[in-house]
Coordinates of C-alpha atoms in Angstrom, one line a residue:
M297 CA 132.2 121.5 109.6
K298 CA 132.5 122.0 113.3
I299 CA 129.9 124.2 114.9
Q300 CA 130.8 125.9 118.1
L301 CA 128.4 126.9 120.9
S302 CA 129.5 130.5 120.7
E303 CA 128.4 131.0 117.1
H304 CA 125.3 132.7 115.7
F305 CA 122.8 130.1 114.7
S306 CA 120.7 130.4 111.5
Y307 CA 117.9 128.0 110.9
R308 CA 120.2 125.8 108.8
K309 CA 123.0 125.8 111.3
L310 CA 120.6 125.1 114.2
L311 CA 119.1 122.2 112.4
Q312 CA 122.6 120.9 111.5
F313 CA 123.6 121.1 115.2
M314 CA 120.4 119.5 116.5
L315 CA 120.2 116.7 113.8
P316 CA 122.7 114.3 115.5
S317 CA 120.8 114.6 118.7
I318 CA 117.5 113.9 117.0
V319 CA 118.9 110.9 115.2
M320 CA 120.6 109.8 118.4
M321 CA 117.4 109.9 120.4
V322 CA 115.5 108.0 117.6
F323 CA 118.1 105.3 117.5
T324 CA 117.9 105.0 121.3
S325 CA 114.1 104.6 121.0
I326 CA 114.5 101.9 118.4
Y327 CA 116.0 99.5 121.0
G328 CA 112.7 98.8 122.6
V329 CA 110.9 98.9 119.2
V330 CA 113.1 96.2 117.7
D331 CA 112.7 94.1 120.9
G332 CA 108.9 94.5 120.6
F333 CA 108.8 93.6 116.9
F334 CA 110.8 90.3 117.3
V335 CA 109.2 89.3 120.6
S336 CA 105.7 89.9 119.3
N337 CA 106.2 88.2 115.9
Y338 CA 108.5 85.3 117.0
A339 CA 107.7 84.6 120.6
G340 CA 104.0 85.5 120.9
K341 CA 101.8 88.1 122.6
T342 CA 102.2 86.7 126.1
Q343 CA 106.0 87.4 126.1
F344 CA 105.3 90.7 124.3
A345 CA 102.9 91.7 127.0
A346 CA 105.4 90.7 129.7
V347 CA 108.1 93.0 128.1
N348 CA 105.6 95.9 128.0
L349 CA 104.5 95.3 131.6
I350 CA 107.9 95.3 133.2
M351 CA 109.6 97.9 130.9
P352 CA 108.3 101.0 132.8
F353 CA 109.9 99.7 136.1
L354 CA 113.2 99.2 134.3
M355 CA 113.1 102.7 132.8
I356 CA 112.5 104.2 136.2
L357 CA 115.8 102.8 137.4
G358 CA 117.6 104.4 134.4
T359 CA 116.1 107.9 134.8
I360 CA 119.2 109.1 136.8
G361 CA 121.0 109.2 133.5
F362 CA 118.6 111.7 132.0
M363 CA 118.8 113.8 135.1
F364 CA 122.6 114.0 135.3
G365 CA 122.8 114.3 131.5
T366 CA 120.4 117.2 130.9
G367 CA 120.9 118.9 134.2
G368 CA 124.7 118.4 134.2
S369 CA 125.2 119.4 130.6
A370 CA 123.3 122.6 131.2
L371 CA 125.5 123.4 134.2
V372 CA 128.7 122.4 132.3
S373 CA 127.7 124.5 129.2
K374 CA 126.9 127.5 131.4
T375 CA 130.2 127.1 133.1
M376 CA 132.1 127.0 129.8
G377 CA 130.1 130.1 128.6
E378 CA 131.5 131.9 131.7
G379 CA 135.0 131.0 130.6
R380 CA 135.7 128.4 133.3
K381 CA 136.7 125.4 131.2
E382 CA 138.7 123.5 133.8
K383 CA 135.8 123.8 136.3
A384 CA 133.5 122.5 133.6
K385 CA 135.7 119.3 133.2
Q386 CA 135.6 118.8 137.0
I387 CA 131.8 119.0 137.1
F388 CA 131.5 116.7 134.1
S389 CA 133.9 114.1 135.7
Q390 CA 132.1 114.2 139.1
L391 CA 128.7 113.5 137.5
I392 CA 130.0 110.5 135.5
Y393 CA 131.7 108.9 138.5
A394 CA 128.6 109.4 140.6
S395 CA 126.5 107.8 137.9
I396 CA 128.6 104.7 137.8
L397 CA 128.3 104.2 141.6
L398 CA 124.5 104.8 141.6
G399 CA 124.1 102.5 138.6
V400 CA 125.6 99.6 140.4
L401 CA 123.4 100.2 143.5
F402 CA 120.2 100.6 141.5
S403 CA 120.9 97.5 139.5
A404 CA 121.2 95.4 142.7
A405 CA 118.1 96.9 144.1
G406 CA 116.2 96.3 140.9
I407 CA 117.1 92.7 140.8
L408 CA 116.0 92.2 144.4
F409 CA 112.6 93.8 143.9
L410 CA 111.8 92.6 140.4
R411 CA 109.5 89.7 141.3
P412 CA 107.3 91.6 143.8
V413 CA 107.0 94.6 141.5
S414 CA 106.0 92.3 138.6
R415 CA 103.4 90.7 140.7
A416 CA 102.1 94.1 141.9
L417 CA 101.6 95.2 138.3
G418 CA 99.3 92.2 137.7
A419 CA 101.7 89.6 136.2
E420 CA 101.0 86.1 137.3
G421 CA 101.9 82.6 136.1
E422 CA 103.8 82.4 132.9
M423 CA 103.8 86.2 132.3
L424 CA 105.3 86.7 135.8
E425 CA 108.2 84.4 135.0
Y426 CA 108.8 86.2 131.7
C427 CA 108.8 89.6 133.4
V428 CA 111.5 88.5 135.9
L429 CA 113.6 86.7 133.3
Y430 CA 113.7 89.7 130.9
G431 CA 114.2 92.2 133.8
R432 CA 117.1 90.5 135.4
I433 CA 119.1 90.4 132.1
I434 CA 118.4 94.1 131.3
L435 CA 119.3 95.2 134.9
C436 CA 122.8 93.7 134.5
A437 CA 123.5 96.4 131.9
L438 CA 121.8 99.2 133.9
T439 CA 125.0 101.2 134.7
A440 CA 125.9 101.3 131.0
F441 CA 122.3 102.3 130.1
I442 CA 122.5 105.2 132.6
L443 CA 125.9 106.3 131.1
Q444 CA 124.5 106.0 127.6
N445 CA 121.6 108.4 128.4
E446 CA 124.0 110.8 130.1
F447 CA 126.6 110.9 127.3
Q448 CA 123.9 111.8 124.8
S449 CA 123.7 115.2 126.4
F450 CA 127.4 115.6 127.2
F451 CA 128.5 114.8 123.6
V452 CA 126.5 117.9 122.6
A453 CA 128.0 120.0 125.4
A454 CA 131.5 118.8 124.3
E455 CA 130.7 120.1 120.8
K456 CA 130.9 116.6 119.4
P457 CA 127.2 115.7 118.5
H458 CA 128.3 113.7 115.5
L459 CA 130.5 111.5 117.6
G460 CA 127.6 110.9 119.9
L461 CA 125.5 110.0 116.9
F462 CA 128.1 107.6 115.7
V463 CA 128.2 105.7 119.0
T464 CA 124.5 105.5 119.2
V465 CA 124.2 104.2 115.6
I466 CA 126.7 101.5 116.5
A467 CA 124.7 100.5 119.5
G468 CA 121.4 100.6 117.6
V469 CA 122.6 98.6 114.7
A470 CA 124.1 96.0 117.1
N471 CA 120.7 95.8 118.8
M472 CA 118.9 95.1 115.5
I473 CA 121.3 92.5 114.3
L474 CA 121.4 90.7 117.6
D475 CA 117.6 90.7 118.0
A476 CA 117.3 89.1 114.5
L477 CA 120.0 86.5 115.4
F478 CA 118.9 85.7 118.9
V479 CA 115.1 85.8 118.6
A480 CA 114.4 85.0 114.9
V481 CA 117.3 82.6 114.1
F482 CA 118.2 81.0 117.5
K483 CA 114.6 81.1 118.8
W484 CA 115.7 82.3 122.3
G485 CA 112.5 84.4 122.6
I486 CA 112.4 86.9 125.4
V487 CA 115.9 86.0 126.6
G488 CA 117.4 86.7 123.2
A489 CA 115.6 90.1 123.1
A490 CA 116.9 91.0 126.6
L491 CA 120.5 90.0 125.7
A492 CA 120.4 92.0 122.5
T493 CA 119.3 95.1 124.3
A494 CA 121.8 94.7 127.2
I495 CA 124.7 94.2 124.8
S496 CA 123.7 97.3 122.8
Q497 CA 123.4 99.4 126.0
I498 CA 126.9 98.3 127.1
L499 CA 128.3 99.4 123.8
G500 CA 126.4 102.8 124.0
G501 CA 127.7 103.4 127.5
I502 CA 131.2 102.0 127.6
L503 CA 132.5 103.4 124.2
P504 CA 131.9 107.1 125.2
L505 CA 133.4 106.3 128.6
L506 CA 136.7 105.2 127.0
Y507 CA 136.7 108.2 124.7
F508 CA 136.4 110.7 127.5
F509 CA 139.0 108.9 129.6
K510 CA 141.7 109.6 127.0
P511 CA 142.9 113.0 125.7
N512 CA 140.6 114.0 123.0
G513 CA 139.7 116.9 120.7
S514 CA 136.5 117.8 122.5
A515 CA 135.8 120.5 125.1
L516 CA 135.4 117.8 127.9
R517 CA 137.5 115.0 129.4
L518 CA 137.3 112.9 132.5
I519 CA 139.8 114.1 135.1
K520 CA 140.4 113.8 138.8
S521 CA 137.6 115.5 140.6
K522 CA 136.8 116.0 144.3
F523 CA 133.3 115.3 145.6
E524 CA 131.2 118.5 145.8
I525 CA 127.7 117.9 147.1
K526 CA 126.7 121.4 145.8
V527 CA 127.5 120.4 142.2
L528 CA 125.5 117.2 142.5
L529 CA 122.5 119.0 144.0
R530 CA 122.6 121.7 141.3
A531 CA 122.7 119.1 138.5
C532 CA 119.9 117.0 140.2
T533 CA 117.8 120.1 140.7
N534 CA 118.3 121.4 137.2
G535 CA 117.8 118.0 135.6
S536 CA 114.9 117.0 137.9
S537 CA 112.4 117.9 135.1
E538 CA 113.8 115.3 132.7
M539 CA 114.1 112.7 135.5
M540 CA 110.5 113.6 136.5
S541 CA 109.4 113.3 132.9
N542 CA 110.9 109.8 132.5
L543 CA 109.9 108.7 136.0
S544 CA 106.3 109.9 135.6
M545 CA 106.0 108.3 132.1
S546 CA 107.1 105.0 133.6
L547 CA 104.7 105.3 136.6
V548 CA 101.8 106.3 134.3
S549 CA 102.6 103.5 132.0
M550 CA 102.1 101.1 134.9
L551 CA 98.7 102.7 135.6
Y552 CA 97.7 102.5 132.0
N553 CA 98.6 98.8 131.9
M554 CA 96.5 98.3 135.0
Q555 CA 93.5 100.1 133.5
L556 CA 94.0 98.2 130.2
M557 CA 94.1 94.8 132.0
K558 CA 90.7 95.8 133.5
F559 CA 89.0 96.9 130.2
A560 CA 90.8 94.8 127.5
G561 CA 93.0 92.2 129.2
E562 CA 96.2 91.0 127.6
N563 CA 95.2 92.5 124.2
G564 CA 95.0 96.0 125.8
V565 CA 98.5 95.7 127.2
A566 CA 99.9 94.5 123.9
A567 CA 98.1 97.3 122.0
Y568 CA 99.5 99.9 124.4
G569 CA 102.9 98.4 124.0
V570 CA 102.7 99.1 120.2
L571 CA 101.6 102.7 120.8
M572 CA 104.5 103.3 123.3
Y573 CA 107.0 101.9 120.8
V574 CA 105.9 104.2 118.0
N575 CA 105.4 107.1 120.4
F576 CA 109.0 106.7 121.7
I577 CA 110.3 107.2 118.1
F578 CA 108.0 110.2 117.3
L579 CA 108.6 111.9 120.7
A580 CA 112.3 111.2 120.4
I581 CA 112.4 113.8 117.7
F582 CA 111.1 116.5 120.0
I583 CA 113.5 115.3 122.8
G584 CA 116.4 115.4 120.3
I585 CA 115.5 119.0 119.5
G586 CA 115.5 119.8 123.2
V587 CA 118.8 118.0 123.9
G588 CA 120.5 119.4 120.8
S589 CA 119.6 123.0 121.4
A590 CA 119.9 123.1 125.2
P591 CA 123.7 123.5 125.4
V592 CA 123.6 126.3 123.0
V593 CA 120.9 128.1 125.0
S594 CA 122.9 127.5 128.2
Y595 CA 126.1 128.8 126.7
H596 CA 124.5 132.1 125.5
Y597 CA 122.7 132.5 128.7
G598 CA 126.0 132.2 130.6
A599 CA 127.6 134.6 128.2
E600 CA 124.6 137.0 128.6
N601 CA 124.0 137.2 124.8
H602 CA 120.4 138.1 125.0
A603 CA 119.9 138.7 121.2
E604 CA 121.1 135.2 120.4
L605 CA 119.0 133.7 123.2
K606 CA 115.9 135.3 121.8
S607 CA 116.8 134.1 118.3
L608 CA 117.3 130.6 119.4
R609 CA 113.9 130.5 121.2
R610 CA 112.1 131.8 118.2
K611 CA 113.8 129.5 115.7
S612 CA 113.3 126.4 117.8
T613 CA 109.6 127.2 118.2
V614 CA 109.1 127.3 114.5
I615 CA 111.0 124.1 114.0
I616 CA 109.0 122.4 116.7
L617 CA 105.6 123.4 115.2
S618 CA 106.7 122.3 111.8
F619 CA 107.6 118.8 113.1
S620 CA 104.4 118.6 115.1
A621 CA 102.2 119.1 112.1
A622 CA 104.2 116.6 110.0
M623 CA 104.2 113.9 112.6
F624 CA 100.5 114.1 113.2
A625 CA 99.8 113.7 109.5
L626 CA 102.4 110.9 109.2
A627 CA 100.9 109.1 112.2
Q628 CA 97.4 109.1 110.8
F629 CA 98.6 107.8 107.5
L630 CA 100.8 105.1 109.0
A631 CA 98.5 103.9 111.7
L632 CA 97.5 100.7 109.9
P633 CA 100.8 99.6 108.4
L634 CA 102.7 100.3 111.6
S635 CA 100.2 98.3 113.6
K636 CA 100.4 95.4 111.2
I637 CA 104.2 95.2 111.7
F638 CA 103.7 94.3 115.3
V639 CA 100.3 92.6 115.6
G640 CA 99.3 91.8 112.1
Y641 CA 98.9 88.1 113.1
D642 CA 95.8 88.9 115.3
G643 CA 92.8 90.6 113.7
E644 CA 91.1 91.7 116.9
L645 CA 94.3 93.0 118.4
L646 CA 95.2 94.8 115.1
A647 CA 91.8 96.6 114.9
M648 CA 92.2 97.8 118.6
T649 CA 95.8 99.0 118.0
C650 CA 95.0 100.8 114.8
K651 CA 92.1 102.7 116.4
A652 CA 94.1 103.6 119.5
F653 CA 97.0 104.8 117.3
R654 CA 94.7 107.2 115.4
I655 CA 93.3 108.6 118.6
C656 CA 96.6 109.0 120.4
S657 CA 98.3 110.7 117.4
F658 CA 96.5 114.0 118.2
M659 CA 99.1 114.3 121.0
F660 CA 101.8 115.1 118.5
L661 CA 100.2 118.4 117.8
F662 CA 100.9 119.6 121.4
A663 CA 103.7 117.4 122.9
G664 CA 106.5 119.2 121.0
I665 CA 105.9 122.6 122.7
N666 CA 105.7 120.9 126.1
I667 CA 108.9 118.9 125.7
Y668 CA 110.8 121.8 124.3
G669 CA 109.5 124.2 127.0
S670 CA 110.7 121.9 129.7
A671 CA 114.1 121.5 128.0
F672 CA 114.4 125.3 127.5
F673 CA 114.0 126.1 131.2
T674 CA 116.5 123.3 132.0
A675 CA 119.0 125.0 129.7
L676 CA 118.4 128.3 131.5
N677 CA 119.3 126.5 134.7
N678 CA 115.7 126.9 136.1
G679 CA 115.1 123.3 137.1
L680 CA 112.0 124.3 139.2
I681 CA 109.9 125.6 136.3
S682 CA 111.2 122.8 134.0
A683 CA 110.3 120.2 136.7
L684 CA 106.8 121.7 137.2
I685 CA 106.0 121.5 133.5
S686 CA 107.1 117.9 133.4
F687 CA 105.4 117.0 136.6
L688 CA 102.0 118.4 135.5
R689 CA 102.4 117.0 131.9
T690 CA 103.6 113.5 132.6
L691 CA 102.1 112.7 136.0
V692 CA 99.3 114.9 137.3
F693 CA 97.3 115.5 134.1
Q694 CA 97.8 112.0 132.8
V695 CA 96.9 110.3 136.1
A696 CA 93.8 112.4 136.4
A697 CA 92.8 111.7 132.8
V698 CA 93.4 108.0 132.8
L699 CA 91.4 107.6 136.0
I700 CA 88.5 109.8 135.0
F701 CA 88.0 109.3 131.2
P702 CA 87.5 105.5 131.2
I703 CA 84.6 106.0 133.7
F704 CA 82.6 107.6 130.9
L705 CA 84.3 106.3 127.7
E706 CA 85.7 103.0 128.8
L707 CA 88.6 101.8 126.6
D708 CA 88.5 104.9 124.3
G709 CA 88.9 107.0 127.4
V710 CA 92.3 105.3 128.1
W711 CA 93.5 106.3 124.6
L712 CA 92.2 109.9 124.9
S713 CA 93.9 110.4 128.3
V714 CA 97.3 111.2 126.8
V715 CA 95.9 113.7 124.4
A716 CA 94.0 115.5 127.1
A717 CA 97.1 115.7 129.3
E718 CA 99.2 117.3 126.4
I719 CA 96.5 119.9 125.7
L720 CA 96.3 121.0 129.4
S721 CA 100.1 121.1 129.5
V722 CA 100.4 123.5 126.5
F723 CA 98.5 126.1 128.5
V724 CA 100.9 125.7 131.4
T725 CA 104.0 125.8 129.2
I726 CA 102.9 128.9 127.3
A727 CA 102.0 130.7 130.5
F728 CA 105.5 130.2 131.9
L729 CA 107.2 131.2 128.7
I730 CA 105.3 134.5 128.7
R731 CA 105.7 135.2 132.4
L732 CA 109.5 134.7 132.5
R733 CA 110.6 136.2 129.2
G734 CA 111.5 139.5 130.9
K735 CA 113.7 137.7 133.5
Y736 CA 115.7 135.7 130.9
H737 CA 115.5 138.2 128.0
Y738 CA 114.5 135.6 125.4

C-alpha cells in the first residue's frame, strides 16, 4: 500500500512509513559492525583498533551526504507541498550532481592526508600502516558512500521508502557475505574488510543513481538543472545540523580514542570500537525515525496544515520515548553477549567492554529526543536551531565531558561522558520545542 505525504497519519500509518527508513539506517550501520566482527575475530585486535582509529576521519569526509540528504529532502518536500513539483526535481538534481563532484574532490584530499592524520591520532608502526591501508580502499568508494547517505533521505521524499530499503538491504547483505568470504575464508584481514565495505557502498550509491536517471514511478527524477548557489546554500544551511552531528561525532571519537590511549591503551580503543558499533545500530533507530518522518513534516509545513503537524509531533514523541525505554532495557540485558561476539577471546578486554557498555547504555534514555528534535527542526527548514542542538549535543557537551570527567573518574569518566552530554542536550532540545511551538503551530 502506497502512503502519500499528503495523507493523515495515524500511529500505525506513521510507523509503516518510518519503518523502511529505520531498517535502512540499521542496515547501513551494520556495515561497520560486520567489518569490526570479522577483523576483531579473524585478524586480531591491532587491526581492529586500527579500523576504529581511522574510521572517524573517513566518516568526516562522508558527512556531506547527510547534509545534502536531510537538508535537501526537507527543501524538496516543502517545495512539493507548495505544489511546485518540477522545481522540486530541479533542486533534487542539482544536489545530486554537486555531491558527485564534491565526492571526487574529498576522496582525493582524503587519500593525500591519510597518513599524517593517522599519525596525529596516535597510530605508529604496524597500526599506522593498517590505518593507511584500510583508509585508502574505503576512500576509493567515498563518492558512492556520499550518494548512499543522500538517497536514504530522497527515497522517502520521493514516496518510495520501501525501494530505498530494498537497495540498502542488497548493499548490507553484500557487505556481510563479502566480509565472511574475504576475511574469514580468504584470510585477507583488514584489506578484505575494506574491500567488502567499499563494494557494498558502491552498490548502495550507484543503484539509486541509475533508478533516478530513468523515468520512474516516484515523485522525483534526475533532470537537467542549472546551477543555483541559493539552492545549495539553503540545503547546506538546513542540513548543517545533520552534517554537524556526524562531523562532531567523528571529531569527538578521535578525542575519545586519544583519551583511551592514555588511560587504557590499545584495549581502550578496541573496547570503544565495540561500543560505537553497537551504538551505531541502536541510534540508527532514532535516526531512522527522524529521516522517515521529516519529509512528512516538511510537506505539511509547506501546505500549512497545522493540525496534522501537531499530530505528527505528538505521535513521533510517543514513539521515540517507547523506543528509548526498550533500547535501554535491551542494552543492559545484552551487554555481555554482545561484547563476547567481538572480544570474547580476551578476558580483560571483555570485562572492560561489558562494563563500559552498561554505563553508556543510559544514553539511550535521552538520545532519542535529541536526535528527533534536531531532525524535526530540519524538517521545518530551520537549520539554525537544528544545527545548534546538534552542535551542543555532539561537540560542546561531549568535548567538555570527556576532558573533565576522566580527571576525577579516570577510565569510567570516559564512558560516562556520552551520558552526561545527552542529559544536558535534552534540556536544550525541550527548551527550543517549547519556545518555538507558537511560530510553527505544532
